[in-house]
Each structure stands twice: as structure tokens, then as C-alpha cells.
PDB file of C-alpha atoms in Angstrom:
ATOM      1  CA  MET A   1      22.472  -3.494  -8.868  1.00  0.00           C
ATOM      2  CA  LEU A   2      18.909  -2.306  -8.297  1.00  0.00           C
ATOM      3  CA  SER A   3      16.892  -1.307 -11.334  1.00  0.00           C
ATOM      4  CA  ALA A   4      15.069   2.013 -11.385  1.00  0.00           C
ATOM      5  CA  THR A   5      11.870   0.193 -10.425  1.00  0.00           C
ATOM      6  CA  ASP A   6      13.441  -1.849  -7.621  1.00  0.00           C
ATOM      7  CA  ALA A   7      15.028   1.302  -6.188  1.00  0.00           C
ATOM      8  CA  HIS A   8      11.601   2.468  -4.990  1.00  0.00           C
ATOM      9  CA  ALA A   9      11.654  -0.210  -2.302  1.00  0.00           C
ATOM     10  CA  LEU A  10      15.093   0.839  -1.113  1.00  0.00           C
ATOM     11  CA  ARG A  11      14.009   4.474  -1.067  1.00  0.00           C
ATOM     12  CA  ARG A  12      11.114   3.689   1.272  1.00  0.00           C
ATOM     13  CA  LEU A  13      13.296   1.617   3.598  1.00  0.00           C
ATOM     14  CA  ARG A  14      15.871   4.416   3.712  1.00  0.00           C
ATOM     15  CA  ALA A  15      13.095   6.889   4.507  1.00  0.00           C
ATOM     16  CA  LEU A  16      12.139   4.792   7.525  1.00  0.00           C
ATOM     17  CA  ALA A  17      15.658   4.303   8.896  1.00  0.00           C
ATOM     18  CA  ALA A  18      19.287   5.004   8.105  1.00  0.00           C
ATOM     19  CA  LEU A  19      20.733   1.975   6.298  1.00  0.00           C
ATOM     20  CA  SER A  20      24.404   1.109   6.179  1.00  0.00           C
ATOM     21  CA  GLU A  21      26.132   0.443   2.882  1.00  0.00           C
ATOM     22  CA  GLU A  22      26.136  -3.247   3.734  1.00  0.00           C
ATOM     23  CA  GLU A  23      22.381  -3.201   4.324  1.00  0.00           C
ATOM     24  CA  ARG A  24      21.796  -1.443   1.017  1.00  0.00           C
ATOM     25  CA  ARG A  25      23.816  -4.156  -0.707  1.00  0.00           C
ATOM     26  CA  ALA A  26      21.696  -6.761   1.073  1.00  0.00           C
ATOM     27  CA  VAL A  27      18.549  -5.192  -0.390  1.00  0.00           C
ATOM     28  CA  SER A  28      20.154  -5.164  -3.828  1.00  0.00           C
ATOM     29  CA  MET A  29      21.122  -8.833  -3.540  1.00  0.00           C
ATOM     30  CA  ALA A  30      17.616  -9.749  -2.353  1.00  0.00           C
ATOM     31  CA  ALA A  31      16.164  -8.028  -5.422  1.00  0.00           C
ATOM     32  CA  GLU A  32      18.174 -10.422  -7.597  1.00  0.00           C
ATOM     33  CA  GLN A  33      15.903 -13.199  -6.262  1.00  0.00           C
ATOM     34  CA  SER A  34      12.765 -11.382  -7.379  1.00  0.00           C
ATOM     35  CA  GLN A  35       9.555 -13.135  -8.346  1.00  0.00           C
ATOM     36  CA  HIS A  36       7.222 -11.669 -10.958  1.00  0.00           C
ATOM     37  CA  LEU A  37       3.479 -12.044 -10.441  1.00  0.00           C
ATOM     38  CA  ARG A  38       0.823 -11.495 -13.058  1.00  0.00           C
ATOM     39  CA  GLY A  39      -2.210  -9.470 -12.092  1.00  0.00           C
ATOM     40  CA  SER A  40      -4.957 -11.465 -10.305  1.00  0.00           C
ATOM     41  CA  ARG A  41      -2.518 -14.212  -9.275  1.00  0.00           C
ATOM     42  CA  ASP A  42      -2.464 -15.248  -5.619  1.00  0.00           C
ATOM     43  CA  LEU A  43       0.908 -15.029  -3.934  1.00  0.00           C
ATOM     44  CA  ILE A  44      -0.297 -17.011  -0.943  1.00  0.00           C
ATOM     45  CA  ARG A  45      -3.666 -18.237   0.262  1.00  0.00           C
ATOM     46  CA  ALA A  46      -5.090 -17.838   3.737  1.00  0.00           C
ATOM     47  CA  GLY A  47      -4.013 -20.704   5.984  1.00  0.00           C
ATOM     48  CA  GLN A  48      -0.900 -21.593   3.999  1.00  0.00           C
ATOM     49  CA  ARG A  49       2.507 -21.779   5.645  1.00  0.00           C
ATOM     50  CA  THR A  50       4.646 -18.730   4.987  1.00  0.00           C
ATOM     51  CA  THR A  51       8.331 -18.940   4.199  1.00  0.00           C
ATOM     52  CA  GLY A  52       9.426 -15.590   5.597  1.00  0.00           C
ATOM     53  CA  PRO A  53       8.985 -11.838   5.130  1.00  0.00           C
ATOM     54  CA  LEU A  54       8.681 -10.514   1.592  1.00  0.00           C
ATOM     55  CA  LEU A  55       9.526  -7.108   0.152  1.00  0.00           C
ATOM     56  CA  VAL A  56       7.401  -5.519  -2.563  1.00  0.00           C
ATOM     57  CA  LEU A  57       9.591  -4.134  -5.351  1.00  0.00           C
ATOM     58  CA  ALA A  58       6.933  -3.052  -7.849  1.00  0.00           C
ATOM     59  CA  GLY A  59       3.193  -3.181  -8.393  1.00  0.00           C
ATOM     60  CA  TRP A  60       0.246  -3.360  -6.034  1.00  0.00           C
ATOM     61  CA  LEU A  61      -0.881  -6.367  -3.997  1.00  0.00           C
ATOM     62  CA  GLY A  62      -3.851  -6.757  -1.686  1.00  0.00           C
ATOM     63  CA  ARG A  63      -4.554  -8.720   1.448  1.00  0.00           C
ATOM     64  CA  VAL A  64      -7.943 -10.211   0.646  1.00  0.00           C
ATOM     65  CA  ARG A  65     -10.753 -12.008   2.466  1.00  0.00           C
ATOM     66  CA  LEU A  66     -12.968 -14.106   0.180  1.00  0.00           C
ATOM     67  CA  PHE A  67     -16.566 -15.050   0.996  1.00  0.00           C
ATOM     68  CA  SER A  68     -18.394 -18.216  -0.003  1.00  0.00           C
ATOM     69  CA  ASP A  69     -20.775 -16.308  -2.297  1.00  0.00           C
ATOM     70  CA  GLY A  70     -17.944 -14.817  -4.350  1.00  0.00           C
ATOM     71  CA  ARG A  71     -17.701 -11.448  -2.657  1.00  0.00           C
ATOM     72  CA  ARG A  72     -14.328 -10.195  -1.501  1.00  0.00           C
ATOM     73  CA  GLN A  73     -13.043  -7.557   0.868  1.00  0.00           C
ATOM     74  CA  ILE A  74      -9.617  -6.059   0.288  1.00  0.00           C
ATOM     75  CA  LEU A  75      -8.286  -5.573   3.799  1.00  0.00           C
ATOM     76  CA  SER A  76      -5.132  -3.648   2.977  1.00  0.00           C
ATOM     77  CA  PHE A  77      -2.738  -2.852   0.167  1.00  0.00           C
ATOM     78  CA  LEU A  78       0.951  -3.575  -0.360  1.00  0.00           C
ATOM     79  CA  VAL A  79       2.920  -1.170  -2.547  1.00  0.00           C
ATOM     80  CA  PRO A  80       6.645  -0.738  -3.334  1.00  0.00           C
ATOM     81  CA  GLY A  81       8.775  -0.789  -0.214  1.00  0.00           C
ATOM     82  CA  ASP A  82       6.158  -2.508   1.946  1.00  0.00           C
ATOM     83  CA  VAL A  83       7.242  -5.580   3.887  1.00  0.00           C
ATOM     84  CA  PHE A  84       4.763  -8.443   4.116  1.00  0.00           C
ATOM     85  CA  GLN A  85       5.265 -10.623   7.158  1.00  0.00           C
ATOM     86  CA  GLU A  86       3.112 -12.716   9.444  1.00  0.00           C
ATOM     87  CA  PRO A  87       3.490 -12.757  13.253  1.00  0.00           C
ATOM     88  CA  ARG A  88       6.531 -14.710  14.352  1.00  0.00           C
ATOM     89  CA  THR A  89       5.412 -18.138  15.500  1.00  0.00           C
ATOM     90  CA  LEU A  90       6.891 -21.610  15.264  1.00  0.00           C
ATOM     91  CA  GLU A  91       4.762 -22.361  12.191  1.00  0.00           C
ATOM     92  CA  PRO A  92       3.580 -19.029  10.724  1.00  0.00           C
ATOM     93  CA  VAL A  93       0.568 -19.191   8.416  1.00  0.00           C
ATOM     94  CA  ALA A  94      -1.025 -16.520   6.270  1.00  0.00           C
ATOM     95  CA  SER A  95      -3.975 -14.845   7.977  1.00  0.00           C
ATOM     96  CA  SER A  96      -5.342 -13.675   4.620  1.00  0.00           C
ATOM     97  CA  THR A  97      -4.909 -14.335   0.920  1.00  0.00           C
ATOM     98  CA  VAL A  98      -2.411 -12.022  -0.782  1.00  0.00           C
ATOM     99  CA  THR A  99      -3.234 -11.289  -4.413  1.00  0.00           C
ATOM    100  CA  ALA A 100      -1.395  -9.309  -7.074  1.00  0.00           C
ATOM    101  CA  LEU A 101      -3.838  -6.595  -8.123  1.00  0.00           C
ATOM    102  CA  CYS A 102      -1.690  -5.797 -11.167  1.00  0.00           C
ATOM    103  CA  ASP A 103       1.615  -7.111 -12.509  1.00  0.00           C
ATOM    104  CA  SER A 104       3.921  -7.018  -9.483  1.00  0.00           C
ATOM    105  CA  VAL A 105       7.418  -7.951  -8.339  1.00  0.00           C
ATOM    106  CA  ILE A 106       8.428  -9.227  -4.903  1.00  0.00           C
ATOM    107  CA  CYS A 107      11.559 -10.639  -3.327  1.00  0.00           C
ATOM    108  CA  PRO A 108      12.583 -12.101   0.028  1.00  0.00           C
ATOM    109  CA  ALA A 109      13.114  -9.330   2.564  1.00  0.00           C
ATOM    110  CA  PRO A 110      16.797  -9.330   3.561  1.00  0.00           C
ATOM    111  CA  ALA A 111      17.517 -10.468   7.105  1.00  0.00           C
ATOM    112  CA  ALA A 112      17.583  -7.653   9.645  1.00  0.00           C
ATOM    113  CA  GLU A 113      21.021  -8.417  11.038  1.00  0.00           C
ATOM    114  CA  ASP A 114      21.905  -4.792  11.802  1.00  0.00           C
ATOM    115  CA  ALA A 115      20.086  -1.878  13.398  1.00  0.00           C
ATOM    116  CA  GLY A 116      19.124  -0.110  10.175  1.00  0.00           C
ATOM    117  CA  LEU A 117      16.913  -2.824   8.700  1.00  0.00           C
ATOM    118  CA  ARG A 118      15.574  -3.747  12.139  1.00  0.00           C
ATOM    119  CA  ASP A 119      14.444  -0.154  12.644  1.00  0.00           C
ATOM    120  CA  ALA A 120      13.014   0.045   9.116  1.00  0.00           C
ATOM    121  CA  TYR A 121      11.022  -3.165   9.543  1.00  0.00           C
ATOM    122  CA  ALA A 122       9.746  -2.043  12.955  1.00  0.00           C
ATOM    123  CA  ALA A 123       8.637   1.308  11.538  1.00  0.00           C
ATOM    124  CA  SER A 124       7.004  -0.450   8.595  1.00  0.00           C
ATOM    125  CA  ALA A 125       5.068  -2.755  10.952  1.00  0.00           C
ATOM    126  CA  ALA A 126       3.908   0.224  13.028  1.00  0.00           C
ATOM    127  CA  MET A 127       2.718   1.983   9.901  1.00  0.00           C
ATOM    128  CA  ASP A 128       0.866  -1.144   8.742  1.00  0.00           C
ATOM    129  CA  GLU A 129      -1.050  -1.140  12.023  1.00  0.00           C
ATOM    130  CA  ALA A 130      -1.836   2.566  11.664  1.00  0.00           C
ATOM    131  CA  TYR A 131      -3.099   2.040   8.114  1.00  0.00           C
ATOM    132  CA  LEU A 132      -5.296  -0.823   9.318  1.00  0.00           C
ATOM    133  CA  LEU A 133      -6.829   1.405  12.001  1.00  0.00           C
ATOM    134  CA  ARG A 134      -7.362   4.072   9.376  1.00  0.00           C
ATOM    135  CA  GLN A 135      -9.186   1.531   7.204  1.00  0.00           C
ATOM    136  CA  ILE A 136     -11.431   0.547  10.120  1.00  0.00           C
ATOM    137  CA  ALA A 137     -12.299   4.209  10.681  1.00  0.00           C
ATOM    138  CA  ARG A 138     -13.038   4.658   6.974  1.00  0.00           C
ATOM    139  CA  LEU A 139     -15.399   1.709   6.776  1.00  0.00           C
ATOM    140  CA  GLY A 140     -17.055   2.400  10.092  1.00  0.00           C
ATOM    141  CA  ARG A 141     -17.748   6.133  10.067  1.00  0.00           C
ATOM    142  CA  MET A 142     -17.133   7.725   6.674  1.00  0.00           C
ATOM    143  CA  SER A 143     -19.427   8.466   3.770  1.00  0.00           C
ATOM    144  CA  ALA A 144     -18.560   7.082   0.336  1.00  0.00           C
ATOM    145  CA  TYR A 145     -17.170  10.487  -0.637  1.00  0.00           C
ATOM    146  CA  GLU A 146     -14.979  10.625   2.452  1.00  0.00           C
ATOM    147  CA  ARG A 147     -13.826   7.010   2.106  1.00  0.00           C
ATOM    148  CA  ILE A 148     -12.582   7.490  -1.429  1.00  0.00           C
ATOM    149  CA  HIS A 149     -10.896  10.806  -0.688  1.00  0.00           C
ATOM    150  CA  ASP A 150      -9.220   9.530   2.470  1.00  0.00           C
ATOM    151  CA  TRP A 151      -8.035   6.329   0.770  1.00  0.00           C
ATOM    152  CA  LEU A 152      -6.615   8.206  -2.220  1.00  0.00           C
ATOM    153  CA  SER A 153      -4.833  10.590   0.163  1.00  0.00           C
ATOM    154  CA  GLU A 154      -3.341   7.672   2.059  1.00  0.00           C
ATOM    155  CA  MET A 155      -2.099   5.967  -1.095  1.00  0.00           C
ATOM    156  CA  TYR A 156      -0.573   9.222  -2.322  1.00  0.00           C
ATOM    157  CA  GLU A 157       1.328   9.544   0.971  1.00  0.00           C
ATOM    158  CA  ARG A 158       2.505   5.948   0.849  1.00  0.00           C
ATOM    159  CA  LEU A 159       3.614   6.051  -2.776  1.00  0.00           C
ATOM    160  CA  SER A 160       5.383   9.380  -2.206  1.00  0.00           C
ATOM    161  CA  LEU A 161       7.481   7.731   0.504  1.00  0.00           C
ATOM    162  CA  ALA A 162       8.817   5.318  -2.127  1.00  0.00           C
ATOM    163  CA  GLY A 163       9.234   7.970  -4.813  1.00  0.00           C
ATOM    164  CA  CYS A 164       6.334   6.562  -6.848  1.00  0.00           C
ATOM    165  CA  ALA A 165       4.206   9.721  -6.902  1.00  0.00           C
ATOM    166  CA  GLY A 166       4.423  13.118  -8.524  1.00  0.00           C
ATOM    167  CA  GLN A 167       3.836  16.487  -6.896  1.00  0.00           C
ATOM    168  CA  ASP A 168       0.100  15.882  -6.603  1.00  0.00           C
ATOM    169  CA  SER A 169      -0.544  12.712  -8.604  1.00  0.00           C
ATOM    170  CA  PHE A 170       0.159   8.994  -8.835  1.00  0.00           C
ATOM    171  CA  THR A 171      -0.454   6.110 -11.209  1.00  0.00           C
ATOM    172  CA  MET A 172      -3.572   4.128 -10.346  1.00  0.00           C
ATOM    173  CA  PRO A 173      -3.516   0.551 -11.735  1.00  0.00           C
ATOM    174  CA  LEU A 174      -6.808  -0.444 -10.079  1.00  0.00           C
ATOM    175  CA  THR A 175     -10.309  -0.609 -11.500  1.00  0.00           C
ATOM    176  CA  GLN A 176     -13.329   0.987  -9.888  1.00  0.00           C
ATOM    177  CA  GLU A 177     -14.539  -2.510  -9.040  1.00  0.00           C
ATOM    178  CA  THR A 178     -11.340  -3.170  -7.088  1.00  0.00           C
ATOM    179  CA  LEU A 179     -11.726   0.140  -5.287  1.00  0.00           C
ATOM    180  CA  ALA A 180     -15.282  -0.874  -4.374  1.00  0.00           C
ATOM    181  CA  ASP A 181     -13.979  -4.132  -2.889  1.00  0.00           C
ATOM    182  CA  ALA A 182     -11.593  -2.150  -0.703  1.00  0.00           C
ATOM    183  CA  LEU A 183     -14.068   0.450   0.520  1.00  0.00           C
ATOM    184  CA  GLY A 184     -17.185  -1.635   1.087  1.00  0.00           C
ATOM    185  CA  LEU A 185     -19.104  -0.019  -1.774  1.00  0.00           C
ATOM    186  CA  THR A 186     -20.634  -1.121  -5.050  1.00  0.00           C
ATOM    187  CA  SER A 187     -18.860  -0.261  -8.287  1.00  0.00           C
ATOM    188  CA  VAL A 188     -21.895   1.840  -9.273  1.00  0.00           C
ATOM    189  CA  HIS A 189     -21.620   3.838  -6.038  1.00  0.00           C
ATOM    190  CA  VAL A 190     -17.896   4.344  -6.593  1.00  0.00           C
ATOM    191  CA  ASN A 191     -18.522   5.597 -10.133  1.00  0.00           C
ATOM    192  CA  ARG A 192     -21.174   8.078  -9.032  1.00  0.00           C
ATOM    193  CA  THR A 193     -19.034   9.324  -6.165  1.00  0.00           C
ATOM    194  CA  LEU A 194     -16.023   9.836  -8.419  1.00  0.00           C
ATOM    195  CA  GLN A 195     -18.196  11.848 -10.788  1.00  0.00           C
ATOM    196  CA  ALA A 196     -19.273  14.042  -7.867  1.00  0.00           C
ATOM    197  CA  MET A 197     -15.639  14.509  -6.805  1.00  0.00           C
ATOM    198  CA  ARG A 198     -14.690  15.530 -10.325  1.00  0.00           C
ATOM    199  CA  ARG A 199     -17.515  18.080 -10.394  1.00  0.00           C
ATOM    200  CA  ASP A 200     -16.334  19.449  -7.052  1.00  0.00           C
ATOM    201  CA  GLY A 201     -12.817  19.816  -8.401  1.00  0.00           C
ATOM    202  CA  VAL A 202     -11.379  17.454  -5.787  1.00  0.00           C
ATOM    203  CA  LEU A 203      -9.639  15.130  -8.225  1.00  0.00           C
ATOM    204  CA  GLU A 204      -8.920  14.160 -11.802  1.00  0.00           C
ATOM    205  CA  TRP A 205      -8.672  10.501 -12.854  1.00  0.00           C
ATOM    206  CA  ARG A 206      -7.571  10.107 -16.440  1.00  0.00           C
ATOM    207  CA  GLY A 207      -5.581   7.471 -18.275  1.00  0.00           C
ATOM    208  CA  GLY A 208      -4.702   5.587 -15.114  1.00  0.00           C
ATOM    209  CA  THR A 209      -3.403   8.694 -13.313  1.00  0.00           C
ATOM    210  CA  VAL A 210      -5.072  10.261 -10.267  1.00  0.00           C
ATOM    211  CA  ARG A 211      -4.438  13.929  -9.532  1.00  0.00           C
ATOM    212  CA  LEU A 212      -5.603  15.202  -6.153  1.00  0.00           C
ATOM    213  CA  LYS A 213      -6.753  18.791  -5.832  1.00  0.00           C
ATOM    214  CA  ARG A 214      -8.331  20.927  -3.146  1.00  0.00           C
ATOM    215  CA  ALA A 215     -11.475  22.757  -4.133  1.00  0.00           C
ATOM    216  CA  ALA A 216     -12.164  26.125  -2.541  1.00  0.00           C
ATOM    217  CA  GLY A 217     -14.803  25.851   0.169  1.00  0.00           C
ATOM    218  CA  LYS A 218     -14.773  22.045   0.111  1.00  0.00           C
ATOM    219  CA  PRO A 219     -13.795  20.485   3.445  1.00  0.00           C
ATOM    220  CA  GLU A 220     -11.003  17.934   3.214  1.00  0.00           C
ATOM    221  CA  ALA A 221     -12.112  14.468   4.269  1.00  0.00           C
ATOM    222  CA  SER A 222      -9.509  12.764   6.396  1.00  0.00           C
ATOM    223  CA  SER A 223      -9.335  10.001   8.943  1.00  0.00           C
ATOM    224  CA  SER A 224      -8.636  10.632  12.588  1.00  0.00           C
ATOM    225  CA  ALA A 225      -6.747   7.330  12.484  1.00  0.00           C
ATOM    226  CA  ALA A 226      -3.995   8.715  10.281  1.00  0.00           C
ATOM    227  CA  VAL A 227      -0.423   7.509  10.704  1.00  0.00           C
ATOM    228  CA  PRO A 228       0.961   8.824  14.008  1.00  0.00           C
ATOM    229  CA  ALA A 229       3.894  11.181  13.709  1.00  0.00           C
ATOM    230  CA  ARG A 230       6.207   8.892  15.676  1.00  0.00           C
ATOM    231  CA  VAL A 231       6.244   6.298  12.881  1.00  0.00           C
ATOM    232  CA  LEU A 232       6.693   8.753  10.033  1.00  0.00           C
ATOM    233  CA  PRO A 233      10.239   9.210   8.682  1.00  0.00           C
ATOM    234  CA  SER A 234      12.165  12.295   9.678  1.00  0.00           C
ATOM    235  CA  ARG A 235      13.334  14.670   6.985  1.00  0.00           C
ATOM    236  CA  THR A 236      16.910  13.700   7.803  1.00  0.00           C
ATOM    237  CA  ALA A 237      16.252  10.009   7.283  1.00  0.00           C
ATOM    238  CA  ALA A 238      14.267  10.628   4.098  1.00  0.00           C
ATOM    239  CA  ALA A 239      17.112  12.657   2.640  1.00  0.00           C
ATOM    240  CA  ARG A 240      19.704   9.935   3.118  1.00  0.00           C
TER     241      ARG A 240
END
């Protein structure tokens, strides 16, 4: 039986597609093979052979590119309910290093033998591509203020899909340094920008919790590369 934490992954999959009772049991059985990762531990390194798709049950992981001088760029994030899989080839290898950014739990993604999981995995892959395009738009054309706001908005949407967010808030396990690595900024720039956002009444960030707000007269920064409507779950699917 899924724990309360593991159920977040099932909730996201069910939001993406209608799952049969058998498929729900398959997710539950997969969760029994879970692997716990301590923060900062690499799950897999770039170039290594992969063993198959993985499902994130809890925590945050990042797909990371490391540079020879010690710098790193976080390419994308994996949160509860996300499926990590490499392109299907005869000998699939990881295109990037995947690191646990905080204590996390993963398990093998159950085989998509029926339509429900196949549809959920396809929708998840489409959303991954949309999030990647959104990240490119952020880094290429947005100010620091806009990057942070757009990224926080995206993570709120993604965590809400898995039931990991409140009405206007979510738990943030990352440091400002990690956020800088994701948004192509320095930690000093991130700190100053967050202070400006607090003064503008756009957000609160206290005790590891981010609360997003809209300040009167302040335009909302958002990416034109947001997730297309066709890959978002319908209200009917999300309610199941």
C-alpha cells in the first residue's frame, strides 16, 4: 500500500490519464522497491548505462551538467510523480547527471502494459519537453526577476499536480545557490532579486516555504513557452 508520501506520484499519474485498478496496484507494487537517496548524491552520471525508467516518489532531483572548473548548470528538475527516462535505444545512456537535491525517494516506473500508464507516460514526456522549452526561454530572454518568478510559478503548478502544494504556497527544499545554478545567476544576484520581490509583495519565502502573491500594479512575469493546453490534465482526469 502506498504511503501518504508515495501517493503524490500516483496522484500526478492519475491527473495525466485514467488508470485502471490494476495499474494503480502496479504503481503501489513498484513503490515497494523504492530507493532512498541522500541529498547531493548522484543517482546516475552522464554517460552511464540506464536500467529503465524511474518514478520519483518524494523529494527533488536535478538533471545537471558539470563543467571542468566546478561550475554546474541544473538543466531541469524532477519532483514527485515525474518519470525519468532516456530515449529508447538498444543501449540507453544518461545524457546528463541526475542528482538528489535533497533527500529523495525513487522507484522503477511500472511497465506501461495498458493504455492508462502509456497515456500518462506520454503526457509526462510531452510536459518534460514543454518545461525544457520554458527553461530555454527563461535563460535566453528573461531578466533575473522574471526568471525567478516564472520558475517559481512553474514549480508551483507542477507540485500542485501531485498534491504537494497548498492554495498559494509550496515547500522549497533548495538553497539560493541551487536556484542560481538553475537560472544562470550568481547567488548574490538571486538574493538581491528575492529581496526586491519581497518588497514588491510578489512572494514570501520563510522557513523553507514559498508563498506566491500578486502585487497590485505589478505585471506578472511568465514564459511564452508555458506548457501547452493539450498536455495538461483535464478536470475529469484530475478528479479521478
